[in-house]
Tab-separated table of C-alpha atoms in Angstrom:
chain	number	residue	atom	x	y	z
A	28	UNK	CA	0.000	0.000	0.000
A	29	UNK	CA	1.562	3.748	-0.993
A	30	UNK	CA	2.357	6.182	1.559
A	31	UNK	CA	-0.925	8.298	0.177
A	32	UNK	CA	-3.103	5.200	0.778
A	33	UNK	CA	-2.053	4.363	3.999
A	34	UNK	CA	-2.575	8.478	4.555
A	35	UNK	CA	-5.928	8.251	3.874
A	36	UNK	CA	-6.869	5.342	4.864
A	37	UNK	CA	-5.530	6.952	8.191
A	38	UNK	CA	-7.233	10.268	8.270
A	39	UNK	CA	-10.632	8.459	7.216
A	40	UNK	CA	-10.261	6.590	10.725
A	41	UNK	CA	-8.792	8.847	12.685
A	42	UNK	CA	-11.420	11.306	12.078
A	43	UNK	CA	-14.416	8.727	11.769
A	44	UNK	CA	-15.096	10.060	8.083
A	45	UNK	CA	-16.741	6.661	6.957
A	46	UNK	CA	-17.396	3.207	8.591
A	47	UNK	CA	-17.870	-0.258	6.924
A	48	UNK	CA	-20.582	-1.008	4.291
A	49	UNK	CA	-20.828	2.860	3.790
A	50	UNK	CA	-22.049	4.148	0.366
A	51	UNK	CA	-20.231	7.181	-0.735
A	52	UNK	CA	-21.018	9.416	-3.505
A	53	UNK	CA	-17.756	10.903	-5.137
A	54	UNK	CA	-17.836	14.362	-6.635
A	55	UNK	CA	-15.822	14.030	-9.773
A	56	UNK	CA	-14.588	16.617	-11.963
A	57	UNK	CA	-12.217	15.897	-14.123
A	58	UNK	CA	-9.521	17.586	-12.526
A	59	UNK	CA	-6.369	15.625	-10.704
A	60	UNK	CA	-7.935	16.130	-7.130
A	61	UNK	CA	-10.876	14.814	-7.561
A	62	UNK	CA	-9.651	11.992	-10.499
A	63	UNK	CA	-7.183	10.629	-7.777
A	64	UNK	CA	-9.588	10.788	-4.907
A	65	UNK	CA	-11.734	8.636	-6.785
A	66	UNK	CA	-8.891	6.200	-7.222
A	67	UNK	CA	-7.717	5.821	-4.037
A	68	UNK	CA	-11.201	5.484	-2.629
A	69	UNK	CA	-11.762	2.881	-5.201
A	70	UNK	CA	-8.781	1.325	-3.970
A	71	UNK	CA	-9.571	0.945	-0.364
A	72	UNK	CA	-13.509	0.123	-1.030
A	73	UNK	CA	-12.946	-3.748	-1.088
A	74	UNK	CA	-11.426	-4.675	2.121
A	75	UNK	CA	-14.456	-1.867	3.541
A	76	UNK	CA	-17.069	-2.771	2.225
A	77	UNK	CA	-17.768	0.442	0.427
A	78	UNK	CA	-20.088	1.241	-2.526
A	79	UNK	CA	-18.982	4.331	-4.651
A	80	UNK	CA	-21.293	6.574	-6.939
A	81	UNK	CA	-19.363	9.172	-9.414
A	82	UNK	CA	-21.508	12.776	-9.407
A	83	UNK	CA	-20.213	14.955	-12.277
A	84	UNK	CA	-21.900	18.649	-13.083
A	85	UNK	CA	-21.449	20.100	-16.391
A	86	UNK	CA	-21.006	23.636	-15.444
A	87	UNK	CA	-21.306	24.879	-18.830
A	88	UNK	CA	-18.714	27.567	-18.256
A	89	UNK	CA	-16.191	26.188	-21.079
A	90	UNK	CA	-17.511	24.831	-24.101
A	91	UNK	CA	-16.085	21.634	-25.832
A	92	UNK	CA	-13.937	21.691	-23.029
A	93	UNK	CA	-16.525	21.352	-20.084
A	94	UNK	CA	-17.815	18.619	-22.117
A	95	UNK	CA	-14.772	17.035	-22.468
A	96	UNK	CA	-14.192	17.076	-18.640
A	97	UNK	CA	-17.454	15.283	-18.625
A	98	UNK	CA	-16.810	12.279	-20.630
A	99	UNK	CA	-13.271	11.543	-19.039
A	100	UNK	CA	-15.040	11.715	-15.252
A	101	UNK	CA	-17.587	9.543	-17.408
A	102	UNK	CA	-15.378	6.925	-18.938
A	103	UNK	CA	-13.015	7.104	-15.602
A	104	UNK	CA	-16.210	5.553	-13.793
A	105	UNK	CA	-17.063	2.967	-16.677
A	106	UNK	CA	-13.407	1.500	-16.231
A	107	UNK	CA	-13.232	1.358	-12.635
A	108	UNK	CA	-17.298	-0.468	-12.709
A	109	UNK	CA	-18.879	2.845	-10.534
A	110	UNK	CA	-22.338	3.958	-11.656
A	111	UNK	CA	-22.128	7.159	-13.194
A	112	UNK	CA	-24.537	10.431	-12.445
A	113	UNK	CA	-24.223	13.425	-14.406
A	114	UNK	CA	-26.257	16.629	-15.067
A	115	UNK	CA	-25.827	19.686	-17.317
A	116	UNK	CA	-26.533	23.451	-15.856
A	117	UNK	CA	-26.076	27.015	-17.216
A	118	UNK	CA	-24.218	28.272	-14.177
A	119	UNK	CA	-23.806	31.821	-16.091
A	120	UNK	CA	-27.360	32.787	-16.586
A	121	UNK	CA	-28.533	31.294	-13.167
A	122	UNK	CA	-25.611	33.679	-11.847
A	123	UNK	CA	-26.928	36.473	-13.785
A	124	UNK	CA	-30.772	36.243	-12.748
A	125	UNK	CA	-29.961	35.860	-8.879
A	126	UNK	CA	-27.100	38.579	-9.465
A	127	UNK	CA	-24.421	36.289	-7.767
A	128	UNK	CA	-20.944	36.063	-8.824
A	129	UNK	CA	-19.938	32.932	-11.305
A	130	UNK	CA	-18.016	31.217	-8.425
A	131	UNK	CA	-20.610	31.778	-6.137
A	132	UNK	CA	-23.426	30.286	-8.107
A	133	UNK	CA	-21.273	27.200	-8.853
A	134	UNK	CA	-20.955	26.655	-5.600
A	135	UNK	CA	-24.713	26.766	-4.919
A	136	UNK	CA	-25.713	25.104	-8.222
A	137	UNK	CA	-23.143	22.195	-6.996
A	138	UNK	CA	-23.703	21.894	-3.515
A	139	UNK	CA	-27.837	21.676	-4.655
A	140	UNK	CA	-26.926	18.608	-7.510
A	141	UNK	CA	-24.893	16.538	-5.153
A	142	UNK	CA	-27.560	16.734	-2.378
A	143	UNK	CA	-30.236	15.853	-4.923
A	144	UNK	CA	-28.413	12.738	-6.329
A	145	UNK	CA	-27.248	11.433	-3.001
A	146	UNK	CA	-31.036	11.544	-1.789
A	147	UNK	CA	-31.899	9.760	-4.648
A	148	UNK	CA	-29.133	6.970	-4.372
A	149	UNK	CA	-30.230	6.886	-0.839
A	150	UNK	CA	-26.268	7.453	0.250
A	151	UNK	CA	-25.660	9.824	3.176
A	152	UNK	CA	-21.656	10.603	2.789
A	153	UNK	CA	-20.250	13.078	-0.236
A	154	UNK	CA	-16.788	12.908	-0.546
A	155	UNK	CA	-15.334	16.062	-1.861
A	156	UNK	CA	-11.286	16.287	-2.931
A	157	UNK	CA	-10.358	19.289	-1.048
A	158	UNK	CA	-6.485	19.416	-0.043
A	159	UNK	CA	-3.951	21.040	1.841
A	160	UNK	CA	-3.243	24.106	-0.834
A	161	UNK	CA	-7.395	24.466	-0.955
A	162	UNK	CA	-7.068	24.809	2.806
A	163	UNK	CA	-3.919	27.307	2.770
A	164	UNK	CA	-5.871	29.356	-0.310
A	165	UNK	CA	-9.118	29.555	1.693
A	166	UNK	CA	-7.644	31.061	5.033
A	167	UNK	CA	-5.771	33.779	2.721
A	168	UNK	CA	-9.179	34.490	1.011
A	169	UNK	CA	-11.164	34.769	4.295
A	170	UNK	CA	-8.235	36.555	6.240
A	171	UNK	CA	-8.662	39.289	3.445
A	172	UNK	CA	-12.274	39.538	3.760
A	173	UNK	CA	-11.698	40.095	7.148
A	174	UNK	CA	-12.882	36.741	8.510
A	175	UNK	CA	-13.099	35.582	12.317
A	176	UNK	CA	-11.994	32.452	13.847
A	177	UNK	CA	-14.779	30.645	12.762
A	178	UNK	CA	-13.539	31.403	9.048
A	179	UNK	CA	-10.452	30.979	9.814
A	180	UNK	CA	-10.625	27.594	10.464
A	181	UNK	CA	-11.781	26.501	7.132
A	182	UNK	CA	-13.248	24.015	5.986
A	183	UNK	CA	-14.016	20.757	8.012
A	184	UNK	CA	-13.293	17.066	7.606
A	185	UNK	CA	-16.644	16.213	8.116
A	186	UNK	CA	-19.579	18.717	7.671
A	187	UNK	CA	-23.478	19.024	7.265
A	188	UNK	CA	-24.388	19.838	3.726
A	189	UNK	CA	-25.147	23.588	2.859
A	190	UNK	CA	-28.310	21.754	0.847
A	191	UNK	CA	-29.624	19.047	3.129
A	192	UNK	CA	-28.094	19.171	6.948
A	193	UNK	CA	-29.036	14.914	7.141
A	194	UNK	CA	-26.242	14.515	4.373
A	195	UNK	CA	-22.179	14.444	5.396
A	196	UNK	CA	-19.645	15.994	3.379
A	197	UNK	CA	-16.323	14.109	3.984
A	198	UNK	CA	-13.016	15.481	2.693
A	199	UNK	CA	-10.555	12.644	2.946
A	200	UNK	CA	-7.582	14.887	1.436
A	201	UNK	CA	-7.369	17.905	3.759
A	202	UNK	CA	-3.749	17.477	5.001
A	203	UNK	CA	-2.283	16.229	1.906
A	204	UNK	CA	-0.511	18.469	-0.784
A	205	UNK	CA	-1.510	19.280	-4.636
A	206	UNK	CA	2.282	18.141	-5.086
A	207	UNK	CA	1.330	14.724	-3.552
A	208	UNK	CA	-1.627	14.257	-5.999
A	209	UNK	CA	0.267	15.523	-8.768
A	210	UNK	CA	2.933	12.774	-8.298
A	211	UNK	CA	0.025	9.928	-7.505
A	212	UNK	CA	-1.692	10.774	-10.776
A	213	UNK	CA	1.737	10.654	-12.887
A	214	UNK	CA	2.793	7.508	-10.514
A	215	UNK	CA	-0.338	5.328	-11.329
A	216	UNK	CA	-1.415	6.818	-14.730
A	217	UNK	CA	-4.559	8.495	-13.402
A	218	UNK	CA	-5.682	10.825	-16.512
A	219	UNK	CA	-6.899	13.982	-15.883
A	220	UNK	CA	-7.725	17.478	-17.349
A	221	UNK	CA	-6.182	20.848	-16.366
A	222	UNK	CA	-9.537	23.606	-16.005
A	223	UNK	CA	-7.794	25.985	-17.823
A	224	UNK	CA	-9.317	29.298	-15.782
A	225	UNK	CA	-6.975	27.752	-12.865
A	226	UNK	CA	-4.324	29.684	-14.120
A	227	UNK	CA	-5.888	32.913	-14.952
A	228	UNK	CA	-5.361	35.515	-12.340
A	229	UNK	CA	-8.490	37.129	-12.494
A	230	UNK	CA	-10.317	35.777	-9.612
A	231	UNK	CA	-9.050	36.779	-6.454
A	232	UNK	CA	-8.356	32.813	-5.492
A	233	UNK	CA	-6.507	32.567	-8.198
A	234	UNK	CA	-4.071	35.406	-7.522
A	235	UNK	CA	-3.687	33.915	-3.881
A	236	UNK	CA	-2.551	30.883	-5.542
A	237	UNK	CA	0.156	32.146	-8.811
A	238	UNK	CA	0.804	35.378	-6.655
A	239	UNK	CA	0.799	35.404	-3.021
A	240	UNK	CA	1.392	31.810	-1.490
A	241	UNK	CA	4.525	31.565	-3.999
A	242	UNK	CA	5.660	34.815	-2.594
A	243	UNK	CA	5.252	33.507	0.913
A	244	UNK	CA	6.602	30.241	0.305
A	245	UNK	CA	10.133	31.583	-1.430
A	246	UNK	CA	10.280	34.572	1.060
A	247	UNK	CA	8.772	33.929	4.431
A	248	UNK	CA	7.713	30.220	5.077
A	249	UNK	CA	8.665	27.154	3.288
A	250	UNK	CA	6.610	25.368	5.303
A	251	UNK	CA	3.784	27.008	4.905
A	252	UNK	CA	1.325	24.253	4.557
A	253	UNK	CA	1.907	22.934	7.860
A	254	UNK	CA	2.328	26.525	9.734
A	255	UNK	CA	-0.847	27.622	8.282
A	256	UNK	CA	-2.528	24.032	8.831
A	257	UNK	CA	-1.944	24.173	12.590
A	258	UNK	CA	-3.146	27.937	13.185
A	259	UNK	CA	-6.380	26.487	11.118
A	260	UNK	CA	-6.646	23.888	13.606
A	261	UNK	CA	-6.377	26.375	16.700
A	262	UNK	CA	-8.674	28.761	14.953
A	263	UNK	CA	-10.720	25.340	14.781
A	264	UNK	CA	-10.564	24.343	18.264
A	265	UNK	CA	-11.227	27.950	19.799
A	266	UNK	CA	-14.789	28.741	17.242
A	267	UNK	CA	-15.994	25.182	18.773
A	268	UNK	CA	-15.260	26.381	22.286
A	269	UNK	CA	-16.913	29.450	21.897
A	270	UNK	CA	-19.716	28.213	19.701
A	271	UNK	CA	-20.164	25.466	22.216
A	272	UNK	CA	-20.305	28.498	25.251
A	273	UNK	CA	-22.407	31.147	23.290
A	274	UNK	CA	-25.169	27.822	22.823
A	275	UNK	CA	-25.350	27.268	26.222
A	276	UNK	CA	-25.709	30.900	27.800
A	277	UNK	CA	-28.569	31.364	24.726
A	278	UNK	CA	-30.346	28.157	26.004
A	279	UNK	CA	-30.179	28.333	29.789
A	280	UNK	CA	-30.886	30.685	32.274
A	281	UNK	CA	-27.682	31.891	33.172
A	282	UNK	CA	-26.784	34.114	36.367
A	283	UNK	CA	-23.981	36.017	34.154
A	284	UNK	CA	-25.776	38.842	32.444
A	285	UNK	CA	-25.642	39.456	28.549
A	286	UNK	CA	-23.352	42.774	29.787
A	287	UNK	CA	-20.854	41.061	31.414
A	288	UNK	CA	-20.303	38.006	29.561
A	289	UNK	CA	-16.241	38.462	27.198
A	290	UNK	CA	-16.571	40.609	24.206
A	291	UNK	CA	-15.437	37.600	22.326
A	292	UNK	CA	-18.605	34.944	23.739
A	293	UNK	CA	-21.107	38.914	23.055
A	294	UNK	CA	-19.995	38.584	19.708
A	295	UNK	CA	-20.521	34.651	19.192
A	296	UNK	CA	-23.681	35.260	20.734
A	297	UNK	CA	-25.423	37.560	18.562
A	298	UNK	CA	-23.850	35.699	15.485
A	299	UNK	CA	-25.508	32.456	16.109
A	300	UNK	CA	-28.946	34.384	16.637
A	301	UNK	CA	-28.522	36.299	13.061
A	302	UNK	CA	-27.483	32.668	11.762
A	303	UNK	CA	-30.933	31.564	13.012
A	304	UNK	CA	-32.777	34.556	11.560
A	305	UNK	CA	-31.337	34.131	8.238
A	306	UNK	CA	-29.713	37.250	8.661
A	307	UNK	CA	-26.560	37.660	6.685
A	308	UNK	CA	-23.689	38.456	8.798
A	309	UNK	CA	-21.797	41.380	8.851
A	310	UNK	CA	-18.984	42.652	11.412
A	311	UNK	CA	-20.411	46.036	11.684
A	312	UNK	CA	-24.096	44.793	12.192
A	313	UNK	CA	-22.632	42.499	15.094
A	314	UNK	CA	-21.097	45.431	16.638
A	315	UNK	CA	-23.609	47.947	16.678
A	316	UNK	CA	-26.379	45.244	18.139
A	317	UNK	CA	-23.817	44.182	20.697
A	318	UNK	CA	-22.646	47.597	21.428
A	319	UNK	CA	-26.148	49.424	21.412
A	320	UNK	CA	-28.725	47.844	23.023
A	321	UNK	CA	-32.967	49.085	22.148
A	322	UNK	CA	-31.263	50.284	18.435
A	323	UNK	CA	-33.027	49.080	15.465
A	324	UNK	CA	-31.039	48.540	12.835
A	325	UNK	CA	-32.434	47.660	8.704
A	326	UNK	CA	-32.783	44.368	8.554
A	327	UNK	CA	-34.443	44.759	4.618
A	328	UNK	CA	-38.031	46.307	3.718
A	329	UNK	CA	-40.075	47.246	6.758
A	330	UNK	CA	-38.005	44.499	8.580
A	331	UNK	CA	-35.649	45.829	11.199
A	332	UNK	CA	-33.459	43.872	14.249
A	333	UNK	CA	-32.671	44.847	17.730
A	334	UNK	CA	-30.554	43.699	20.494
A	335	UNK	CA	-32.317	43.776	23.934
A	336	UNK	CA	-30.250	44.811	26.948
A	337	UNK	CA	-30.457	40.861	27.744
A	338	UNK	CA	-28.937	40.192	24.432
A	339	UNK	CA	-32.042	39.195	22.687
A	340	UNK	CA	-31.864	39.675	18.819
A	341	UNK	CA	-35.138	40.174	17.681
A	342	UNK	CA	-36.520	41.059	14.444
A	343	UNK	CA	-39.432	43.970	14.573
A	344	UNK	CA	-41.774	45.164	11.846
A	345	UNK	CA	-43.180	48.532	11.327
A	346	UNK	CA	-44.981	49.941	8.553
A	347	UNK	CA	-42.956	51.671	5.880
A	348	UNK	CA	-41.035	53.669	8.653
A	349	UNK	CA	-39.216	55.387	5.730
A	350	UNK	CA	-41.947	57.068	4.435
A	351	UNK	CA	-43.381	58.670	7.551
A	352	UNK	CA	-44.069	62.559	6.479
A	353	UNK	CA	-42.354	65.473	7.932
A	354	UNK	CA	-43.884	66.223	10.535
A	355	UNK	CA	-44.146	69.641	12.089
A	356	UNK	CA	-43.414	69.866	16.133
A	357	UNK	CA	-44.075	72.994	18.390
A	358	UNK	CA	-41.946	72.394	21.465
A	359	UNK	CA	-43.377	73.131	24.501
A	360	UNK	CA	-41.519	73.083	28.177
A	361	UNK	CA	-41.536	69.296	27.813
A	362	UNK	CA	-43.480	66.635	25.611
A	363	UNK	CA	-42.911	63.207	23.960
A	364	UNK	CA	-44.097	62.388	20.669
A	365	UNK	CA	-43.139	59.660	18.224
A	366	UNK	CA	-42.137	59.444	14.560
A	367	UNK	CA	-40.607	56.288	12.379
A	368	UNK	CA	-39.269	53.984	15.054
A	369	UNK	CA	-38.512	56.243	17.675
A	370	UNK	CA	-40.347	57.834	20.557
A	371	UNK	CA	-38.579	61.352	21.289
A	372	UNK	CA	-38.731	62.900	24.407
A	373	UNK	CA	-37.560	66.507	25.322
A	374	UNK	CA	-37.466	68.949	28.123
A	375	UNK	CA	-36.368	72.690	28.167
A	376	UNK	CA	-34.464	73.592	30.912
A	377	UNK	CA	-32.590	76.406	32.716
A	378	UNK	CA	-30.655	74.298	34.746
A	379	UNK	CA	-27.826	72.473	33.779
A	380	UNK	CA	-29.690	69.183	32.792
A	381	UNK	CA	-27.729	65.519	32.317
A	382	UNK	CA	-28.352	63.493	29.478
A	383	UNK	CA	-30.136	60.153	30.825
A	384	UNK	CA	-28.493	57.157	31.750
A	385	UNK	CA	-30.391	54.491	31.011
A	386	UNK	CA	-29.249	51.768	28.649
A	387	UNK	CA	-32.057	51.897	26.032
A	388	UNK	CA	-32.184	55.270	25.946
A	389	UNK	CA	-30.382	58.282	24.203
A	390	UNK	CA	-29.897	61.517	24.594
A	391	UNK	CA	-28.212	64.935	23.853
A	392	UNK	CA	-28.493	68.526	25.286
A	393	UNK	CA	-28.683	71.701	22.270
A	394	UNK	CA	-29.150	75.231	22.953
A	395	UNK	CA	-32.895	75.980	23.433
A	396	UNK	CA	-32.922	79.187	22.129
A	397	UNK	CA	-30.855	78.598	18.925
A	398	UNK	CA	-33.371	75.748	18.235
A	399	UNK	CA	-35.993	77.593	18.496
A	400	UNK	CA	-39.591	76.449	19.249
A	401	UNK	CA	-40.868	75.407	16.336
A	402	UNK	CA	-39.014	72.658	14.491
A	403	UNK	CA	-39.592	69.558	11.407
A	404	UNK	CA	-38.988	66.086	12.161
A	405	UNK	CA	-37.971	63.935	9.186
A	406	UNK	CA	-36.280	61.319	7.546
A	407	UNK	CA	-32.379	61.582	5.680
A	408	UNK	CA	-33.151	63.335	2.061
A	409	UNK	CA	-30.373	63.584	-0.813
A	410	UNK	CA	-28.242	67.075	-0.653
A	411	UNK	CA	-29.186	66.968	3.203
A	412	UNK	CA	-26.240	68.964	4.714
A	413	UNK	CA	-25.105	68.592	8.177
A	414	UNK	CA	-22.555	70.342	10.524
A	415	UNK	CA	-21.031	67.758	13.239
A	416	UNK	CA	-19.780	69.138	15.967
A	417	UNK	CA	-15.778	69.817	16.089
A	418	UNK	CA	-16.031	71.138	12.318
A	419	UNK	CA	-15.927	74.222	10.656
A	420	UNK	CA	-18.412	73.959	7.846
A	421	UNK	CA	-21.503	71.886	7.015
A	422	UNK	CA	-20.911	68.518	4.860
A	423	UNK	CA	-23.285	66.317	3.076
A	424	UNK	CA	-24.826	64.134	5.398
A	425	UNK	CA	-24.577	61.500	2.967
A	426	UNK	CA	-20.451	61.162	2.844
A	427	UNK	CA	-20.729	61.745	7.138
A	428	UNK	CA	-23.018	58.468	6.161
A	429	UNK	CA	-20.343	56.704	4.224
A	430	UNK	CA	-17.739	57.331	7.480
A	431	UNK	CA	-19.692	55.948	9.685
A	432	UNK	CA	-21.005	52.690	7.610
A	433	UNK	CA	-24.502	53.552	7.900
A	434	UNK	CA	-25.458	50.924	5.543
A	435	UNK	CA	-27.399	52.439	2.667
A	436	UNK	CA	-30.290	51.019	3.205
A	437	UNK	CA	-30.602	51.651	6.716
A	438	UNK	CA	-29.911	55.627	5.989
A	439	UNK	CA	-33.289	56.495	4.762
A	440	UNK	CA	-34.824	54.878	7.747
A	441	UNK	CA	-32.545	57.599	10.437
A	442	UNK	CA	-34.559	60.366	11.619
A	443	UNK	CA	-33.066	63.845	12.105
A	444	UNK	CA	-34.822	67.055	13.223
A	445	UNK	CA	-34.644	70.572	11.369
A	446	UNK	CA	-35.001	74.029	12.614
A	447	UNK	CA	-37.864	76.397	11.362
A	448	UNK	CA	-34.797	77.863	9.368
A	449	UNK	CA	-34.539	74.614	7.584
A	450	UNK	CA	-31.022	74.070	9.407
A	451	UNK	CA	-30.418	70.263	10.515
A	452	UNK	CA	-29.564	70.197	14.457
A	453	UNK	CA	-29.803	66.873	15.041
A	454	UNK	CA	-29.336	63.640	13.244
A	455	UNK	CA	-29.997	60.235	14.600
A	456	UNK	CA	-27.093	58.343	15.069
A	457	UNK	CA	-24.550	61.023	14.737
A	458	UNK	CA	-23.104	63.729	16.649
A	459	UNK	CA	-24.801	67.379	17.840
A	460	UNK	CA	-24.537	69.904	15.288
A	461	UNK	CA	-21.651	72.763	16.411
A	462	UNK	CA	-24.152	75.372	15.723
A	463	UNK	CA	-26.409	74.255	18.239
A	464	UNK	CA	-24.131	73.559	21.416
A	465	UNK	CA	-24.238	74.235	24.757
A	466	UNK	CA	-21.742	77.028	25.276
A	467	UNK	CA	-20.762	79.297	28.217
A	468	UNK	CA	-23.566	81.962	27.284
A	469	UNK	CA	-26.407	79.240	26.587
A	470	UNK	CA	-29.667	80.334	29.014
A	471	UNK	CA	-31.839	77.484	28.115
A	472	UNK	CA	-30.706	73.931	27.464
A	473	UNK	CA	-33.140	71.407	25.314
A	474	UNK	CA	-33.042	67.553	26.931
A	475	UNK	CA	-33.216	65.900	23.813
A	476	UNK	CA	-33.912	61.966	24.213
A	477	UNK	CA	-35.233	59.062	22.041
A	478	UNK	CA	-35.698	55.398	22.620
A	479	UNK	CA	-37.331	52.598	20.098
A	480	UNK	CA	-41.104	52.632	20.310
């Protein structure tokens, strides 16, 4: 038996992958990854008992020579005795109408045949040919994208299908090199095509690979495989901790409150709960909910989340809160009215008032008399121009927007209130306006608060 053999043989046990009598469904390509997987799992079936199926998906991306990727993962399973399942898509258009990128709809469009044809076999295990250099490419990609350590740990041995959680994806070749295959295919004669947009360094992936990781390899780490394979592996262990942590303070009643518990276990927390929402998940949109309890935050049309002081997440629905209409306010010694999503609250004062305290609650202090009495709330409009406090001239609101990563769509949704003058002294979210301060010759002061509703 080879030393690759025995290698996988070994990481198949090791890490429980398959047991005896399994039947396995083998995603086939064409290319030398998945051409020697197939051989090597065809090689150890006998003395386990296994039963393979090929899956092969035209992606239509290439012409003749998509097709001709076809037939050789097609006449690769005639000659080995495997039943053969195949299936043609147009990965471009389907791309085009859900406006996803072509790698992206691949992905889906792949992930969605191999469920399909495994149901139908009745086999629960997919064996896919990721390696070592798929591993060391993928923690690059995600560490640019700004990943955590859940993303950071890439992909796993054994996982739950994206398409059908009953089915198992097993990935047999995770800690062996594309060198290693390379010399296995040439070693036993395994035929195989090259996918000739490998080498093209227009995807970001593929600039990793030809650009980066060479770079790394020649100037930094030789080794890099194995240095990047064991902070993968850390990454690994610490997401399951903390996964493992944030799932048991969500389902029990736990004496340590939400404010209290590590940043890092906050964080995990209100990920899992977006995960479970369908949310898609976003860095900044963890932040603010962990950061800023009673905020609402978009969430998409009319739908908008919120993070209780508990550390709830909960999605809320008003109606059309962007298109509430200006609305004219006379402002009295004190009164509380509401508009969009917010309830505002105010109070004029000739004592030196404090802004309140309380958690789900905001607030700011202006200069009563530069305010004036008679004011417009509204929502964000296009050439709105705002002066924050600490600069010298008004901007447009929309680039203080931009700064801040206000996500676009939320921006419509912010409430700010103008003067009778048409001047903006307040905006939702952002800081007092310099022309409306508190200074050393201020008489009156305007409590200015406002909570969700």
């Amino acid at each position: 038996m080879t030393d690759l053999l025995n290698q996988v043989l070994k990481n198949i046990g090791e890490r429980r992958l398959l047991s005896r009598n399994d039947s396995i469904l083998v995603a086939v390509s064409g290319g030398v990854d998945s051409m020697v997987l197939l051989h090597l799992l065809n090689q150890l079936a006998p003395t386990n008992s296994w039963k393979l199926a090929v899956a092969h998906l035209n992606h239509g991306l290439r012409g003749r020579s998509s097709d001709a990727d076809e037939r050789l993962a097609m006449k690769s399973a005639a000659q080995l005795g495997i039943r053969f399942v195949t299936e043609r898509v147009d990965v471009r258009a389907h791309a085009q109408a859900r406006k996803l990128s072509i790698e992206m709809a691949a992905r889906g469009m792949r992930h969605d045949f191999l469920a399909r044809t495994a149901r139908r076999l009745k086999i629960s295990k997919i064996a896919l040919a990721h390696h070592a250099d798929d591993q060391v490419e993928l923690f690059f990609l995600r560490l640019l994208r700004g990943s955590g350590t859940d993303g950071l740990s890439g992909m796993k041995w054994k996982s739950p299908s994206p398409k059908d959680p009953k089915l198992s994806l097993i990935r047999p070749l995770l800690n062996v090199s594309k060198s290693e295959l390379l010399a296995f295919a040439a070693e036993n004669k395994i035929a195989f095509r090259e996918d000739a947009t490998n080498a093209s360094v227009d995807f970001q992936r593929n600039r990793i690979r030809h650009e980066l990781l060479p770079l790394l390899r020649k100037k930094y780490q030789p080794s890099l495989n194995r240095v990047i394979g064991r902070v993968m592996e850390i990454a690994g262990a610490d997401s399951e901790f903390l996964q493992g942590a944030a799932e048991e303070w969500l389902v029990t009643k736990n004496p340590i409150s939400f404010r209290k518990l590590h940043e890092a276990l906050q964080r995990r927390c209100v990920q899992i709960q977006l995960q479970r929402l369908a949310v898609p998940l976003d860095f900044d949109l963890i932040e603010t909910l962990r950061t800023e309890p009673g905020r609402i935050i978009s969430a998409g049309k009319n739908l908008w989340l919120v993070c209780t002081a508990e550390g709830q997440v909960q999605l809320k629905e008003f109606n059309s809160p962007v298109e509430s209409k200006p609305l004219e306010v006379y402002l009295k010694s004190s009164g509380a009215i509401s508009f969009g999503v917010l309830q505002i609250i105010w109070r004029i004062s000739r004592s030196k008032a404090q802004v309140p305290s309380v958690a789900e609650k905001s607030g700011e202090i202006f200069d009563a008399d530069q305010v004036g009495n008679e004011i417009v709330l509204r929502h964000w409009q296009p050439g709105d121009r705002f002066q924050p406090i600490g600069m010298s001239k008004p901007v447009k609101l929309q680039d203080l927007f931009t700064n801040q990563k206000i996500p676009r769509a939320e921006r419509h949704r912010l409430v700010v209130a103008v003067t009778k003058t048409g001047e903006l002294f307040w905006v939702e979210r952002l800081r007092i306006s310099e022309r409306f301060k508190v200074t050393g010759s201020t008489i009156r002061r305007l409590l200015w608060c406002w909570k969700p509703r």
